[in-house]
Amino acid sequence: LADELTLFARLPEEDWERFRRLAGNRYRIQIKSEGGVRPLFLMLRKRRATLAGLLLFLALVYYQSLFLTEIQIEGYESISEGELREALAAAGFQEGAPKSMDIEEVKLALYREFEELVWVGVSYRGNLAVVSVAEGENVAPEVPGTAVCHVTARAEGFVEEVIAKEGLAVVEPGDYVREGDILISGIVPIEDKSYGAVADKPTERYVHAEGEVTARTFYNYLVFQEKYEIQKEPTGRKSFGLRLCWQGGSFDTAAFFRTESGLGKKQWRKALGHGVEEERVLLKLARPFAFSLSFVKTTEVELQRAERTQESIEAEARTQARKLIRKNLPENAEVVNNSLSFSSEENIIRVVVMLQALEEIGQEKTFTITIQPPEEDGAEGGTEELAESG
């Protein structure tokens, strides 16, 4: 009750006609507002633009739900997140990719790229993809502590230091050893200084040799470089355009429509020759769908063939040497000297990379023990194996 003459009431639709009959002509009835599904539907019928906008919004929301907007990676240890994301992107699994793609193919791509992975899982939380990985332990098989073995050289070089923890050191600093040579022997002589030693008493014992042997090793590599390089000289001509990219397609006005630099009007012109492109992103969206708008500037250049300078050749050679070190030298190796040798041919430059490194070269290798039993009358000799060679 608002006042003595005004009454506000909220009625369900089914009571509306009955209320009008009771009021009759004695009261003036005015509808202030209507609620519910039916009035909303009638309002949308009258406002078709609103209905179209609502349907378009729902369609965009549904379309956005079909694509990934974020990828989260969990469980990595020795592998970096950047490496995993690069491998996923190479498999097509990245922000903006459809959620309907084959997940098994993505898993196989990761297994092929990283041997240390033992499990890969992919799950979705809305538009978020969670990639979980598990790494196995890549541990080299160890020689059992009870097995007899030598410490042998896995690479050739000059011995710098020998630390024999168990066994007999058979090399000294300064000795040159080859791959496979015994460094620390697992056969240790027994010195019996007692008077009247028994003839058949053992003269040696067999142990599990252990120790560290550091040697100066040498590596030589041959790499090649181009003798000439292509230099880009700007001609002064430029073109401008817009590039639109969306999921599944793109449109680039810079490919066919140019604006003459320095003029205020647009005009058609012949396509530029070799060009250097600069792109500036103006707008980038991930929701409701992947979309980007960029400004593209192309500067025409003239390609010229010129002989490279010695400084650039040496700089690239040092880069090549660093890559060779990371790829081929063991992790425990310390490079103590490196040198480069250059020789020029018609169109190429031969670069010899010579490296000296200090590294641990010992590795354990089991061996076979044979015992010759004493010969007796009427008996044949034989051997008895106590251990197998590894």
Coordinates of C-alpha atoms in Angstrom, one line a residue:
L1 CA 0.0 0.0 0.0
A2 CA 1.7 3.2 -1.2
D3 CA -0.9 5.6 0.0
E4 CA -4.7 5.8 0.5
L5 CA -5.4 5.7 -3.2
T6 CA -2.5 3.6 -4.6
L7 CA -1.8 -0.1 -4.1
F8 CA 1.2 -2.1 -5.5
A9 CA 0.8 -5.8 -6.0
R10 CA 2.9 -8.7 -7.5
L11 CA 0.8 -11.4 -9.2
P12 CA 1.5 -14.6 -11.0
E13 CA 0.3 -14.7 -14.6
E14 CA -2.5 -17.2 -13.9
D15 CA -4.1 -14.8 -11.4
W16 CA -4.1 -11.8 -13.6
E17 CA -7.5 -12.3 -15.3
R18 CA -9.2 -13.1 -12.0
F19 CA -7.7 -9.9 -10.4
R20 CA -9.0 -7.8 -13.3
R21 CA -12.6 -9.2 -12.9
L22 CA -12.5 -8.5 -9.1
A23 CA -11.3 -4.9 -9.7
G24 CA -14.0 -4.2 -12.4
N25 CA -14.3 -0.7 -13.5
R26 CA -14.0 0.9 -10.1
Y27 CA -10.2 0.9 -10.2
R28 CA -7.6 2.0 -12.8
I29 CA -5.0 -0.8 -13.2
Q30 CA -1.6 -0.1 -14.7
I31 CA 1.1 -2.7 -15.3
K32 CA 4.5 -1.4 -14.1
S33 CA 6.7 -4.3 -15.3
E34 CA 6.5 -7.9 -16.5
G35 CA 8.9 -10.7 -15.7
G36 CA 9.4 -14.3 -16.7
V37 CA 10.2 -16.2 -20.0
R38 CA 7.2 -15.2 -22.0
P39 CA 7.7 -11.4 -21.6
L40 CA 11.4 -11.8 -22.3
F41 CA 10.6 -13.7 -25.5
L42 CA 8.1 -11.1 -26.6
M43 CA 10.6 -8.3 -25.9
L44 CA 13.3 -10.1 -28.0
R45 CA 10.8 -10.5 -30.9
K46 CA 10.4 -6.8 -30.9
R47 CA 14.1 -6.1 -30.5
R48 CA 15.6 -8.2 -33.2
A49 CA 19.0 -6.5 -33.1
T50 CA 19.3 -7.4 -29.4
L51 CA 18.4 -11.0 -30.2
A52 CA 21.0 -11.1 -33.0
G53 CA 23.6 -9.7 -30.7
L54 CA 22.8 -12.3 -28.0
L55 CA 23.0 -15.1 -30.4
L56 CA 26.3 -13.8 -31.8
F57 CA 27.7 -13.6 -28.3
L58 CA 26.6 -17.2 -27.5
A59 CA 28.2 -18.3 -30.8
L60 CA 31.4 -16.6 -30.0
V61 CA 31.5 -18.1 -26.5
Y62 CA 30.9 -21.6 -28.0
Y63 CA 33.5 -21.0 -30.8
Q64 CA 36.1 -19.9 -28.2
S65 CA 35.5 -23.0 -26.1
L66 CA 36.7 -25.1 -29.1
F67 CA 40.3 -23.7 -28.9
L68 CA 43.1 -23.5 -26.4
T69 CA 43.9 -20.2 -24.7
E70 CA 46.6 -21.4 -22.3
I71 CA 48.9 -24.4 -21.8
Q72 CA 50.3 -25.3 -18.4
I73 CA 53.2 -27.8 -18.1
E74 CA 53.9 -29.7 -14.9
G75 CA 56.4 -32.3 -13.7
Y76 CA 59.5 -31.4 -15.8
E77 CA 62.9 -31.6 -14.1
S78 CA 66.0 -31.8 -16.3
I79 CA 64.1 -30.7 -19.4
S80 CA 63.3 -27.0 -19.6
E81 CA 59.8 -25.7 -20.0
G82 CA 60.9 -23.8 -23.1
E83 CA 62.1 -27.0 -24.8
L84 CA 58.8 -28.7 -24.0
R85 CA 56.8 -25.8 -25.4
E86 CA 58.9 -25.8 -28.6
A87 CA 58.2 -29.5 -29.0
L88 CA 54.5 -29.0 -28.4
A89 CA 54.3 -26.2 -30.9
A90 CA 56.1 -28.3 -33.5
A91 CA 53.4 -30.9 -33.0
G92 CA 50.7 -28.2 -33.5
F93 CA 49.7 -28.1 -29.8
Q94 CA 49.9 -24.4 -28.8
E95 CA 47.7 -21.5 -27.8
G96 CA 44.9 -21.1 -30.4
A97 CA 45.0 -24.8 -31.5
P98 CA 41.7 -26.7 -31.7
K99 CA 40.9 -28.9 -28.7
S100 CA 39.8 -31.6 -31.1
M101 CA 43.3 -32.5 -32.3
D102 CA 44.7 -36.0 -31.7
I103 CA 46.3 -36.0 -28.2
E104 CA 48.0 -39.3 -28.8
E105 CA 50.0 -37.8 -31.7
V106 CA 51.1 -35.0 -29.3
K107 CA 52.2 -37.5 -26.8
L108 CA 54.2 -39.5 -29.4
A109 CA 55.9 -36.3 -30.5
L110 CA 57.1 -35.7 -27.0
Y111 CA 58.3 -39.3 -26.6
R112 CA 60.2 -39.0 -29.9
E113 CA 61.9 -35.7 -28.9
F114 CA 62.8 -36.6 -25.3
E115 CA 64.1 -40.1 -24.5
E116 CA 64.1 -39.4 -20.8
L117 CA 60.3 -39.1 -20.7
V118 CA 58.5 -42.1 -19.3
W119 CA 55.0 -40.7 -19.1
V120 CA 53.0 -37.9 -20.7
G121 CA 49.4 -36.9 -19.8
V122 CA 47.2 -34.2 -21.3
S123 CA 44.0 -33.0 -19.6
Y124 CA 41.6 -30.0 -20.2
R125 CA 40.2 -27.6 -17.7
G126 CA 37.9 -25.5 -19.8
N127 CA 40.2 -23.8 -22.3
L128 CA 43.3 -24.6 -20.2
A129 CA 45.4 -27.6 -21.3
V130 CA 47.5 -29.2 -18.6
V131 CA 50.4 -31.2 -19.9
S132 CA 52.0 -33.4 -17.2
V133 CA 55.3 -35.3 -17.8
A134 CA 57.4 -37.7 -15.7
E135 CA 61.1 -38.2 -16.3
G136 CA 62.9 -41.5 -15.7
E137 CA 66.3 -41.9 -14.3
N138 CA 68.9 -42.4 -17.0
V139 CA 71.5 -44.1 -14.9
A140 CA 74.3 -46.1 -16.6
P141 CA 74.5 -49.7 -15.4
E142 CA 77.0 -50.1 -12.6
V143 CA 79.4 -52.9 -12.0
P144 CA 78.3 -54.8 -8.9
G145 CA 80.6 -54.1 -5.9
T146 CA 81.4 -57.8 -5.6
A147 CA 82.5 -58.2 -9.2
V148 CA 86.2 -58.0 -10.1
C149 CA 87.2 -55.4 -12.6
H150 CA 89.9 -53.1 -14.0
V151 CA 89.7 -49.4 -14.6
T152 CA 90.4 -48.9 -18.3
A153 CA 90.8 -45.8 -20.6
R154 CA 87.7 -44.8 -22.6
A155 CA 89.8 -42.2 -24.5
E156 CA 93.4 -41.7 -25.4
G157 CA 95.6 -39.0 -24.0
F158 CA 98.4 -38.0 -21.6
V159 CA 97.8 -39.0 -18.0
E160 CA 97.8 -36.0 -15.6
E161 CA 96.8 -37.5 -12.3
V162 CA 96.0 -41.0 -10.9
I163 CA 94.1 -41.7 -7.7
A164 CA 93.8 -45.5 -7.0
K165 CA 91.1 -46.1 -4.3
E166 CA 91.2 -49.8 -4.8
G167 CA 93.5 -51.9 -7.0
L168 CA 97.0 -51.3 -8.4
A169 CA 97.8 -48.2 -10.5
V170 CA 99.8 -49.2 -13.6
V171 CA 100.2 -45.8 -15.2
E172 CA 101.9 -42.6 -14.0
P173 CA 101.5 -38.9 -14.8
G174 CA 103.0 -38.2 -18.2
D175 CA 102.2 -41.7 -19.7
Y176 CA 100.4 -41.8 -23.0
V177 CA 97.4 -44.2 -23.0
R178 CA 95.1 -45.5 -25.7
E179 CA 91.5 -46.4 -25.5
G180 CA 91.1 -49.7 -23.7
D181 CA 94.4 -49.6 -21.8
I182 CA 94.4 -50.7 -18.2
L183 CA 94.9 -47.7 -15.8
I184 CA 94.1 -49.3 -12.4
S185 CA 94.4 -53.1 -12.3
G186 CA 92.0 -55.3 -10.4
I187 CA 94.8 -57.9 -10.0
V188 CA 97.0 -57.1 -7.0
P189 CA 100.2 -59.1 -6.3
I190 CA 100.6 -60.7 -2.9
E191 CA 104.1 -60.3 -1.5
D192 CA 104.9 -63.2 0.8
K193 CA 108.0 -62.3 2.7
S194 CA 107.9 -65.3 5.0
Y195 CA 110.7 -67.9 4.9
G196 CA 109.9 -71.1 3.0
A197 CA 106.7 -70.1 1.2
V198 CA 104.4 -72.8 0.0
A199 CA 104.6 -73.3 -3.8
D200 CA 100.9 -73.5 -4.4
K201 CA 100.0 -70.5 -2.2
P202 CA 98.2 -67.7 -4.1
T203 CA 100.5 -65.0 -5.4
E204 CA 97.8 -62.4 -6.3
R205 CA 94.3 -61.3 -5.3
Y206 CA 91.4 -60.0 -7.4
V207 CA 89.6 -56.8 -6.4
H208 CA 86.9 -54.4 -7.7
A209 CA 89.3 -51.7 -8.9
E210 CA 88.2 -48.1 -8.2
G211 CA 89.8 -44.7 -8.7
E212 CA 90.1 -41.5 -10.7
V213 CA 92.4 -41.0 -13.7
T214 CA 92.6 -37.5 -15.2
A215 CA 94.2 -37.1 -18.6
R216 CA 94.9 -34.4 -21.2
T217 CA 92.8 -35.4 -24.3
F218 CA 92.8 -34.0 -27.8
Y219 CA 90.0 -33.4 -30.3
N220 CA 90.2 -32.3 -33.9
Y221 CA 87.2 -31.3 -36.0
L222 CA 86.8 -30.0 -39.5
V223 CA 84.0 -27.5 -40.3
F224 CA 83.2 -25.4 -43.3
Q225 CA 82.1 -21.8 -43.9
E226 CA 81.0 -19.7 -46.9
K227 CA 83.8 -17.5 -48.3
Y228 CA 81.3 -14.9 -49.5
E229 CA 78.2 -13.4 -47.9
I230 CA 75.2 -11.6 -49.2
Q231 CA 74.9 -8.0 -48.1
K232 CA 71.7 -6.1 -48.2
E233 CA 71.9 -2.4 -49.3
P234 CA 68.7 -0.4 -48.9
T235 CA 67.4 1.2 -52.2
G236 CA 65.2 3.8 -50.4
R237 CA 61.9 2.2 -51.6
K238 CA 59.4 1.2 -48.9
S239 CA 55.9 -0.3 -48.6
F240 CA 53.4 -0.5 -45.9
G241 CA 50.4 -2.7 -45.1
L242 CA 48.3 -4.4 -42.5
R243 CA 48.4 -8.1 -41.6
L244 CA 45.4 -9.8 -40.0
C245 CA 45.9 -13.3 -38.6
W246 CA 43.3 -15.6 -37.1
Q247 CA 42.9 -19.3 -36.3
G248 CA 43.1 -21.1 -39.6
G249 CA 43.8 -18.1 -41.9
S250 CA 45.4 -14.7 -42.5
F251 CA 45.0 -11.7 -44.7
D252 CA 48.0 -9.5 -45.7
T253 CA 47.4 -6.2 -47.5
A254 CA 51.2 -5.6 -47.7
A255 CA 51.4 -8.4 -50.2
F256 CA 49.6 -6.5 -53.0
F257 CA 48.7 -3.0 -51.8
R258 CA 51.4 -0.5 -51.2
T259 CA 51.7 3.2 -50.1
E260 CA 54.5 5.2 -51.7
S261 CA 56.8 6.5 -49.0
G262 CA 56.5 10.3 -48.7
L263 CA 53.2 10.6 -50.5
G264 CA 49.9 11.2 -48.9
K265 CA 47.8 9.2 -51.3
K266 CA 47.5 5.4 -51.9
Q267 CA 48.4 4.1 -55.3
W268 CA 49.1 0.7 -57.0
R269 CA 52.7 0.0 -57.8
K270 CA 54.9 -2.9 -58.9
A271 CA 55.9 -5.4 -56.2
L272 CA 59.1 -4.7 -54.5
G273 CA 62.2 -6.9 -55.0
H274 CA 64.1 -8.3 -52.1
G275 CA 62.9 -6.7 -48.9
V276 CA 63.5 -6.6 -45.2
E277 CA 60.2 -6.7 -43.3
E278 CA 59.5 -5.1 -39.9
E279 CA 56.3 -6.0 -38.1
R280 CA 54.7 -4.1 -35.2
V281 CA 51.8 -5.9 -33.4
L282 CA 48.9 -3.4 -32.9
L283 CA 46.4 -5.8 -31.4
K284 CA 46.5 -9.4 -30.2
L285 CA 43.6 -11.3 -28.7
A286 CA 43.3 -14.9 -27.3
R287 CA 39.6 -14.5 -26.3
P288 CA 37.0 -15.0 -27.5
F289 CA 39.2 -16.3 -30.4
A290 CA 42.8 -16.0 -31.5
F291 CA 43.3 -12.8 -33.5
S292 CA 46.1 -10.4 -34.2
L293 CA 46.5 -7.2 -36.2
S294 CA 50.0 -6.0 -37.2
F295 CA 51.5 -3.0 -39.1
V296 CA 54.0 -4.2 -41.6
K297 CA 56.8 -2.1 -43.1
T298 CA 58.9 -3.5 -46.0
T299 CA 62.2 -1.9 -47.0
E300 CA 63.5 -2.9 -50.4
V301 CA 67.2 -3.9 -50.4
E302 CA 69.6 -4.8 -53.1
L303 CA 71.6 -8.0 -52.7
Q304 CA 75.3 -7.8 -53.2
R305 CA 77.9 -10.6 -53.0
A306 CA 81.0 -9.6 -51.0
E307 CA 83.9 -11.5 -49.5
R308 CA 83.7 -11.9 -45.7
T309 CA 86.1 -10.3 -43.4
Q310 CA 88.5 -12.3 -41.3
E311 CA 86.9 -11.0 -38.1
S312 CA 83.4 -12.4 -39.1
I313 CA 85.0 -15.7 -40.1
E314 CA 86.8 -16.1 -36.8
A315 CA 83.7 -15.1 -34.8
E316 CA 81.6 -17.8 -36.6
A317 CA 84.5 -20.3 -36.1
R318 CA 84.4 -19.7 -32.3
T319 CA 80.7 -20.2 -32.3
Q320 CA 81.1 -23.5 -34.2
A321 CA 83.8 -24.5 -31.7
R322 CA 81.4 -23.9 -28.7
K323 CA 78.7 -26.0 -30.4
L324 CA 81.2 -28.8 -31.0
I325 CA 82.3 -28.7 -27.3
R326 CA 78.7 -28.9 -26.0
K327 CA 77.8 -31.7 -28.4
N328 CA 80.9 -34.0 -28.3
L329 CA 82.9 -33.4 -25.1
P330 CA 81.8 -35.1 -21.8
E331 CA 80.3 -33.0 -19.1
N332 CA 83.3 -33.5 -16.8
A333 CA 85.7 -32.2 -19.5
E334 CA 87.4 -28.9 -19.0
V335 CA 88.8 -27.2 -22.2
V336 CA 92.3 -25.9 -21.4
N337 CA 93.3 -24.8 -24.9
N338 CA 91.8 -24.4 -28.3
S339 CA 93.1 -23.2 -31.6
L340 CA 91.7 -22.6 -35.1
S341 CA 93.3 -23.1 -38.5
F342 CA 91.9 -21.6 -41.7
S343 CA 92.5 -22.6 -45.3
S344 CA 90.7 -21.0 -48.2
E345 CA 89.4 -22.7 -51.4
E346 CA 87.3 -21.4 -54.3
N347 CA 84.1 -20.7 -52.5
I348 CA 84.5 -22.2 -49.1
I349 CA 86.8 -21.9 -46.0
R350 CA 88.0 -25.0 -44.2
V351 CA 88.3 -24.5 -40.5
V352 CA 90.2 -27.0 -38.3
V353 CA 89.2 -26.8 -34.6
M354 CA 91.8 -28.3 -32.3
L355 CA 90.9 -28.7 -28.6
Q356 CA 92.8 -29.8 -25.5
A357 CA 90.8 -30.9 -22.5
L358 CA 91.3 -32.3 -19.0
E359 CA 88.8 -35.0 -18.2
E360 CA 88.2 -38.2 -16.3
I361 CA 88.9 -41.1 -18.7
G362 CA 88.5 -44.1 -16.4
Q363 CA 85.8 -46.7 -16.8
E364 CA 85.2 -50.0 -15.1
K365 CA 85.5 -53.2 -17.0
T366 CA 85.1 -56.7 -15.6
F367 CA 87.5 -59.5 -16.5
T368 CA 87.6 -63.4 -16.3
I369 CA 89.6 -65.2 -13.6
T370 CA 90.9 -68.6 -14.5
I371 CA 92.5 -71.0 -12.0
Q372 CA 94.8 -73.8 -13.2
P373 CA 94.3 -76.8 -10.9
P374 CA 97.4 -78.8 -10.1
E375 CA 98.0 -81.8 -12.4
E376 CA 97.7 -85.3 -11.0
D377 CA 98.6 -88.6 -12.5
G378 CA 96.0 -89.7 -15.0
A379 CA 94.1 -86.5 -14.8
E380 CA 93.7 -83.9 -17.5
G381 CA 94.2 -80.2 -16.9
G382 CA 91.3 -77.7 -16.9
T383 CA 90.2 -74.3 -15.9
E384 CA 87.5 -72.9 -13.6
E385 CA 85.8 -69.6 -14.4
L386 CA 85.1 -67.5 -11.3
A387 CA 83.8 -64.4 -13.1
E388 CA 82.6 -63.4 -16.5
S389 CA 84.0 -60.6 -18.6
G390 CA 81.8 -57.5 -19.0

